[in-house]
GROMACS .gro file of C-alpha atoms in nm:
model
  329
    1MET     CA    1   6.439  11.329   9.835
    2ALA     CA    2   6.756  11.382  10.038
    3ARG     CA    3   6.919  11.661  10.232
    4ILE     CA    4   7.239  11.785  10.073
    5VAL     CA    5   7.473  12.079  10.129
    6ARG     CA    6   7.499  12.340   9.855
    7PHE     CA    7   7.614  12.700   9.818
    8HIS     CA    8   7.453  12.959   9.589
    9SER     CA    9   7.733  13.217   9.611
   10HIS     CA   10   8.100  13.212   9.701
   11GLY     CA   11   8.206  13.319  10.048
   12GLY     CA   12   8.267  13.208  10.404
   13PRO     CA   13   8.114  12.910  10.583
   14GLU     CA   14   7.785  13.094  10.620
   15VAL     CA   15   7.704  13.046  10.248
   16LEU     CA   16   7.658  12.672  10.301
   17ARG     CA   17   7.293  12.563  10.306
   18ILE     CA   18   7.127  12.230  10.377
   19GLU     CA   19   6.857  12.179  10.114
   20GLU     CA   20   6.620  11.894  10.037
   21ILE     CA   21   6.625  11.795   9.671
   22ALA     CA   22   6.536  11.499   9.451
   23LEU     CA   23   6.841  11.302   9.343
   24PRO     CA   24   6.861  11.088   9.030
   25ALA     CA   25   6.918  10.714   9.054
   26PRO     CA   26   7.283  10.608   9.027
   27GLY     CA   27   7.397  10.611   8.666
   28ARG     CA   28   7.573  10.337   8.477
   29GLY     CA   29   7.893  10.243   8.657
   30GLU     CA   30   7.794  10.432   8.973
   31ILE     CA   31   7.711  10.335   9.330
   32ARG     CA   32   7.491  10.542   9.559
   33ILE     CA   33   7.560  10.534   9.930
   34GLN     CA   34   7.364  10.634  10.235
   35VAL     CA   35   7.624  10.856  10.398
   36LYS     CA   36   7.719  10.794  10.760
   37ALA     CA   37   8.019  11.027  10.786
   38LEU     CA   38   8.203  11.293  10.585
   39GLY     CA   39   8.571  11.388  10.599
   40LEU     CA   40   8.632  11.762  10.552
   41ASN     CA   41   8.919  11.901  10.345
   42ARG     CA   42   9.062  12.246  10.278
   43ALA     CA   43   8.988  12.193   9.910
   44GLU     CA   44   8.618  12.220   9.995
   45ALA     CA   45   8.672  12.553  10.168
   46LEU     CA   46   8.862  12.675   9.861
   47LEU     CA   47   8.578  12.566   9.629
   48ARG     CA   48   8.329  12.740   9.855
   49ARG     CA   49   8.536  13.060   9.844
   50GLY     CA   50   8.582  13.046   9.466
   51SER     CA   51   8.957  12.986   9.469
   52TYR     CA   52   8.982  12.614   9.393
   53ILE     CA   53   9.113  12.446   9.076
   54GLU     CA   54   8.750  12.376   8.978
   55THR     CA   55   8.501  12.650   8.893
   56PRO     CA   56   8.149  12.531   8.974
   57VAL     CA   57   7.821  12.637   8.821
   58LEU     CA   58   7.613  12.771   9.109
   59PRO     CA   59   7.439  12.641   9.308
   60SER     CA   60   7.697  12.373   9.369
   61GLY     CA   61   7.749  12.080   9.600
   62LEU     CA   62   8.087  11.993   9.745
   63GLY     CA   63   8.280  11.729   9.934
   64LEU     CA   64   8.549  11.471   9.858
   65GLU     CA   65   8.529  11.204  10.129
   66ALA     CA   66   8.248  10.991  10.267
   67ALA     CA   67   8.172  10.656  10.424
   68GLY     CA   68   7.842  10.478  10.440
   69VAL     CA   69   7.621  10.193  10.323
   70VAL     CA   70   7.554  10.094   9.962
   71GLU     CA   71   7.196  10.208   9.892
   72GLY     CA   72   7.178  10.181   9.513
   73ILE     CA   73   7.378  10.014   9.236
   74GLY     CA   74   7.385  10.135   8.877
   75ALA     CA   75   7.397   9.921   8.565
   76GLY     CA   76   7.726   9.753   8.485
   77VAL     CA   77   7.852   9.738   8.845
   78ASP     CA   78   7.969   9.407   8.989
   79GLY     CA   79   8.118   9.310   9.323
   80PHE     CA   80   7.893   9.516   9.550
   81SER     CA   81   7.569   9.440   9.730
   82LEU     CA   82   7.309   9.659   9.897
   83GLY     CA   83   7.411   9.716  10.259
   84ASP     CA   84   7.787   9.688  10.202
   85ALA     CA   85   7.992   9.917  10.427
   86VAL     CA   86   8.209  10.133  10.200
   87SER     CA   87   8.426  10.444  10.187
   88ILE     CA   88   8.510  10.674   9.897
   89VAL     CA   89   8.836  10.747   9.719
   90PRO     CA   90   8.822  11.122   9.636
   91PRO     CA   91   8.684  11.175   9.284
   92GLN     CA   92   8.854  11.388   9.021
   93SER     CA   93   8.569  11.641   9.050
   94MET     CA   94   8.373  11.714   9.366
   95VAL     CA   95   8.143  11.932   9.156
   96ARG     CA   96   8.042  11.630   8.949
   97TRP     CA   97   8.034  11.388   9.245
   98PRO     CA   98   7.976  11.591   9.565
   99ALA     CA   99   7.987  11.401   9.894
  100TYR     CA  100   7.807  11.636  10.134
  101GLY     CA  101   7.463  11.484  10.164
  102GLU     CA  102   7.249  11.210  10.309
  103LEU     CA  103   7.281  11.026   9.976
  104ALA     CA  104   7.567  11.055   9.726
  105SER     CA  105   7.669  10.869   9.409
  106PHE     CA  106   8.022  10.789   9.297
  107PRO     CA  107   8.196  10.591   9.022
  108ALA     CA  108   8.217  10.228   9.135
  109GLU     CA  109   8.595  10.220   9.089
  110LEU     CA  110   8.625  10.480   9.367
  111VAL     CA  111   8.414  10.285   9.616
  112VAL     CA  112   8.610  10.065   9.859
  113LYS     CA  113   8.497   9.802  10.105
  114HIS     CA  114   8.707   9.918  10.398
  115PRO     CA  115   8.837   9.695  10.679
  116PRO     CA  116   8.576   9.621  10.950
  117SER     CA  117   8.816   9.763  11.210
  118LEU     CA  118   8.735  10.114  11.086
  119GLY     CA  119   8.431  10.295  11.220
  120TRP     CA  120   8.239  10.539  11.001
  121ALA     CA  121   8.439  10.845  11.112
  122ASP     CA  122   8.776  10.677  11.055
  123ALA     CA  123   8.665  10.540  10.718
  124ALA     CA  124   8.552  10.887  10.605
  125ALA     CA  125   8.887  11.029  10.715
  126LEU     CA  126   9.106  10.771  10.541
  127TRP     CA  127   9.148  10.818  10.170
  128MET     CA  128   9.234  11.182  10.102
  129PRO     CA  129   9.514  11.215  10.360
  130TYR     CA  130   9.666  10.872  10.307
  131LEU     CA  131   9.646  10.874   9.928
  132THR     CA  132   9.796  11.224   9.924
  133ALA     CA  133  10.085  11.126  10.151
  134TYR     CA  134  10.140  10.787   9.985
  135GLY     CA  135  10.153  10.940   9.637
  136ALA     CA  136  10.417  11.195   9.730
  137LEU     CA  137  10.629  10.984   9.962
  138VAL     CA  138  10.607  10.628   9.832
  139ASP     CA  139  10.497  10.652   9.468
  140ILE     CA  140  10.699  10.961   9.369
  141ALA     CA  141  10.986  10.999   9.618
  142GLY     CA  142  11.030  10.628   9.688
  143ILE     CA  143  11.112  10.680  10.055
  144ARG     CA  144  11.309  10.402  10.213
  145ALA     CA  145  11.439  10.298  10.551
  146GLY     CA  146  11.675  10.555  10.700
  147ASP     CA  147  11.561  10.852  10.488
  148PHE     CA  148  11.500  11.177  10.672
  149VAL     CA  149  11.161  11.312  10.565
  150ALA     CA  150  11.067  11.672  10.653
  151ILE     CA  151  10.688  11.715  10.684
  152THR     CA  152  10.544  12.065  10.713
  153ALA     CA  153  10.189  12.136  10.836
  154ALA     CA  154  10.255  11.819  11.032
  155SER     CA  155   9.946  11.839  11.253
  156SER     CA  156   9.710  11.832  10.954
  157SER     CA  157   9.542  11.505  10.859
  158VAL     CA  158   9.780  11.472  10.563
  159GLY     CA  159  10.082  11.555  10.776
  160LEU     CA  160   9.989  11.294  11.036
  161ALA     CA  161   9.929  11.037  10.760
  162ALA     CA  162  10.275  11.118  10.621
  163ILE     CA  163  10.433  11.060  10.963
  164GLN     CA  164  10.265  10.719  10.989
  165ILE     CA  165  10.365  10.620  10.634
  166ALA     CA  166  10.725  10.727  10.691
  167ASN     CA  167  10.739  10.517  11.006
  168ARG     CA  168  10.582  10.223  10.826
  169VAL     CA  169  10.872  10.203  10.578
  170GLY     CA  170  11.140  10.275  10.839
  171ALA     CA  171  11.208  10.637  10.737
  172LYS     CA  172  11.267  10.915  10.992
  173PRO     CA  173  10.983  11.171  10.997
  174VAL     CA  174  11.070  11.525  11.106
  175ALA     CA  175  10.749  11.715  11.187
  176ILE     CA  176  10.752  12.090  11.119
  177THR     CA  177  10.483  12.301  11.283
  178ARG     CA  178  10.440  12.673  11.345
  179THR     CA  179  10.477  12.682  11.725
  180SER     CA  180  10.568  12.440  12.001
  181ALA     CA  181  10.205  12.408  12.116
  182LYS     CA  182  10.159  12.077  11.932
  183ARG     CA  183  10.511  11.943  11.987
  184GLN     CA  184  10.424  11.674  12.241
  185ALA     CA  185  10.116  11.563  12.048
  186LEU     CA  186  10.327  11.521  11.733
  187LEU     CA  187  10.586  11.318  11.923
  188ASN     CA  188  10.307  11.107  12.070
  189HIS     CA  189  10.178  11.042  11.716
  190GLY     CA  190  10.507  10.915  11.577
  191ALA     CA  191  10.726  11.212  11.483
  192GLY     CA  192  11.092  11.137  11.538
  193ASP     CA  193  11.170  11.507  11.586
  194VAL     CA  194  10.959  11.824  11.593
  195ILE     CA  195  11.063  12.173  11.482
  196ALA     CA  196  10.861  12.486  11.564
  197ALA     CA  197  10.938  12.696  11.255
  198GLU     CA  198  10.835  13.030  11.410
  199GLU     CA  199  11.045  12.972  11.722
  200GLU     CA  200  11.356  12.795  11.593
  201ASP     CA  201  11.610  12.823  11.313
  202LEU     CA  202  11.457  12.574  11.070
  203GLU     CA  203  11.767  12.522  10.856
  204ALA     CA  204  11.996  12.478  11.156
  205ARG     CA  205  11.760  12.236  11.332
  206LEU     CA  206  11.713  12.025  11.021
  207GLY     CA  207  12.089  12.019  10.973
  208ALA     CA  208  12.145  11.910  11.332
  209ILE     CA  209  11.881  11.635  11.306
  210ALA     CA  210  11.982  11.491  10.968
  211GLY     CA  211  12.355  11.556  10.997
  212PRO     CA  212  12.578  11.513  10.691
  213GLN     CA  213  12.319  11.280  10.536
  214GLY     CA  214  12.076  11.569  10.490
  215VAL     CA  215  11.702  11.557  10.433
  216ARG     CA  216  11.629  11.352  10.122
  217VAL     CA  217  11.253  11.418  10.105
  218VAL     CA  218  11.044  11.727  10.186
  219PHE     CA  219  10.664  11.713  10.183
  220ASP     CA  220  10.510  12.061  10.191
  221PRO     CA  221  10.167  12.224  10.137
  222ILE     CA  222  10.275  12.576  10.232
  223GLY     CA  223  10.534  12.725   9.995
  224GLY     CA  224  10.647  13.081  10.060
  225PRO     CA  225  10.968  13.170  10.245
  226LEU     CA  226  11.001  12.820  10.394
  227PHE     CA  227  11.148  12.705  10.062
  228LEU     CA  228  11.483  12.864  10.146
  229PRO     CA  229  11.563  12.684  10.475
  230LEU     CA  230  11.397  12.362  10.359
  231THR     CA  231  11.606  12.333  10.042
  232ALA     CA  232  11.919  12.448  10.222
  233ALA     CA  233  11.891  12.147  10.453
  234MET     CA  234  11.822  11.895  10.177
  235ALA     CA  235  12.055  11.617  10.068
  236ARG     CA  236  12.215  11.610   9.725
  237GLY     CA  237  11.964  11.462   9.483
  238GLY     CA  238  11.676  11.523   9.723
  239ILE     CA  239  11.315  11.584   9.624
  240LEU     CA  240  11.070  11.845   9.750
  241THR     CA  241  10.705  11.776   9.670
  242GLU     CA  242  10.467  12.072   9.692
  243TYR     CA  243  10.101  11.978   9.728
  244GLY     CA  244   9.946  12.311   9.830
  245GLY     CA  245   9.997  12.684   9.852
  246LEU     CA  246   9.889  12.789  10.200
  247SER     CA  247  10.138  13.076  10.224
  248SER     CA  248  10.018  13.411  10.093
  249ALA     CA  249  10.379  13.525  10.051
  250PRO     CA  250  10.577  13.475   9.728
  251THR     CA  251  10.766  13.148   9.700
  252PRO     CA  252  11.133  13.211   9.611
  253PHE     CA  253  11.308  12.973   9.375
  254PRO     CA  254  11.643  12.879   9.539
  255LEU     CA  255  11.828  12.857   9.210
  256PHE     CA  256  12.185  12.800   9.327
  257THR     CA  257  12.081  12.553   9.598
  258VAL     CA  258  11.885  12.356   9.342
  259LEU     CA  259  12.179  12.363   9.099
  260SER     CA  260  12.449  12.277   9.349
  261LYS     CA  261  12.252  11.988   9.504
  262SER     CA  262  12.073  11.862   9.189
  263LEU     CA  263  11.741  11.895   9.369
  264THR     CA  264  11.400  11.806   9.229
  265LEU     CA  265  11.115  12.044   9.314
  266ARG     CA  266  10.777  11.929   9.182
  267GLY     CA  267  10.412  12.006   9.219
  268TYR     CA  268  10.172  11.726   9.307
  269LEU     CA  269   9.799  11.664   9.326
  270VAL     CA  270   9.641  11.345   9.455
  271HIS     CA  271   9.469  11.321   9.114
  272GLU     CA  272   9.798  11.177   8.985
  273ILE     CA  273   9.719  10.866   9.188
  274THR     CA  274   9.340  10.854   9.173
  275GLY     CA  275   9.342  10.907   8.795
  276ASP     CA  276   9.578  10.617   8.723
  277PRO     CA  277   9.415  10.276   8.787
  278ALA     CA  278   9.742  10.088   8.837
  279ARG     CA  279   9.888  10.345   9.076
  280LEU     CA  280   9.558  10.369   9.263
  281GLU     CA  281   9.542   9.992   9.315
  282ALA     CA  282   9.898   9.991   9.450
  283ALA     CA  283   9.812  10.278   9.685
  284LYS     CA  284   9.495  10.109   9.808
  285ALA     CA  285   9.684   9.786   9.876
  286PHE     CA  286   9.953   9.971  10.076
  287ILE     CA  287   9.700  10.172  10.279
  288LEU     CA  288   9.459   9.885  10.349
  289ALA     CA  289   9.749   9.664  10.460
  290GLY     CA  290   9.864   9.940  10.695
  291VAL     CA  291   9.514   9.973  10.839
  292ARG     CA  292   9.477   9.599  10.891
  293GLU     CA  293   9.817   9.577  11.059
  294GLY     CA  294   9.752   9.881  11.279
  295GLY     CA  295  10.028  10.113  11.155
  296LEU     CA  296   9.793  10.346  10.969
  297ARG     CA  297   9.501  10.497  11.161
  298PRO     CA  298   9.330  10.831  11.095
  299VAL     CA  299   9.354  11.092  11.370
  300ILE     CA  300   9.019  11.263  11.430
  301ALA     CA  301   9.040  11.617  11.560
  302ARG     CA  302   8.667  11.674  11.618
  303THR     CA  303   8.331  11.554  11.492
  304PHE     CA  304   8.025  11.764  11.410
  305ALA     CA  305   7.666  11.675  11.333
  306PHE     CA  306   7.543  11.724  10.975
  307ASP     CA  307   7.328  12.019  11.084
  308GLU     CA  308   7.647  12.184  11.213
  309ILE     CA  309   7.816  12.196  10.871
  310VAL     CA  310   7.872  12.574  10.893
  311GLU     CA  311   8.038  12.540  11.235
  312ALA     CA  312   8.243  12.248  11.103
  313HIS     CA  313   8.378  12.464  10.819
  314ARG     CA  314   8.459  12.744  11.061
  315PHE     CA  315   8.660  12.500  11.271
  316LEU     CA  316   8.827  12.361  10.957
  317GLU     CA  317   8.960  12.709  10.876
  318SER     CA  318   9.056  12.797  11.234
  319ASN     CA  319   9.388  12.604  11.224
  320GLN     CA  320   9.306  12.473  11.573
  321GLN     CA  321   9.261  12.112  11.467
  322PHE     CA  322   9.504  11.827  11.517
  323GLY     CA  323   9.404  11.576  11.253
  324LYS     CA  324   9.081  11.539  11.057
  325VAL     CA  325   8.751  11.724  11.094
  326VAL     CA  326   8.459  11.481  11.047
  327VAL     CA  327   8.084  11.534  11.009
  328THR     CA  328   7.850  11.250  11.108
  329LEU     CA  329   7.497  11.180  10.988
   0.00000   0.00000   0.00000
């Protein structure tokens, strides 16, 4: 028996329940971990509300990130021992492999022995933000030293990971946030420049920062009206990668800007990386090297106890956080 989080109907954080249920032994190719910490993601709030890319059969579990100790090993799994400290690469389906619980099973290929320098909270906060940012910036856009990289929603865990990754390769991260309230914190966490989009002329500020070179790479989870100033400030041949849709407003397609600058606008999900073994191994090597060398380190906004999962989801959706929301067990 183990306590897990499930929801029986779609809705706000209050639909989450902690229930005690019997869990099956890990299946062939799976590893079961005793969970020590969970990293929370907006995808889980979307699943809970019924607006995610997956449609669960109710009641459903949820959760994409965890860290803990190997508690059970299924048939056909090599290279792990009971008691190993591990963290989880987000699975393709959190409905099939939900993380929110005292015990959780995952495919062995998604289980990573993380560097000892990471505590449980940091390990649980590592893979979703850094794989997401790596896939867009390094794997797809091929950022390089000297590139200007515009990062919206910069105070999110993914945004902060993107700033660190840009700095690691010598690019120039420009953090874009709604107001100036988080300006100094973003500068302290590695942003080369910060733009408050609701208080400043975004296109003009990007143009002043990047100069004639322009912004070669834009990394955005928002969409909506921001597309116009973002693309207007981009360099010829630049790439905008969209990995979300936080704006409720329509997203205009800047046709003549795209034509005149030969821009690439593309959608992106982290599943592109996690579903491709070769690309995933390259990503893991890049991220683990950055962790070992100190350039990549998750930023934890706040931690909650497991029994506070409803409060943790409320905070997740409050937009108050700077970095990752973590739940500890």
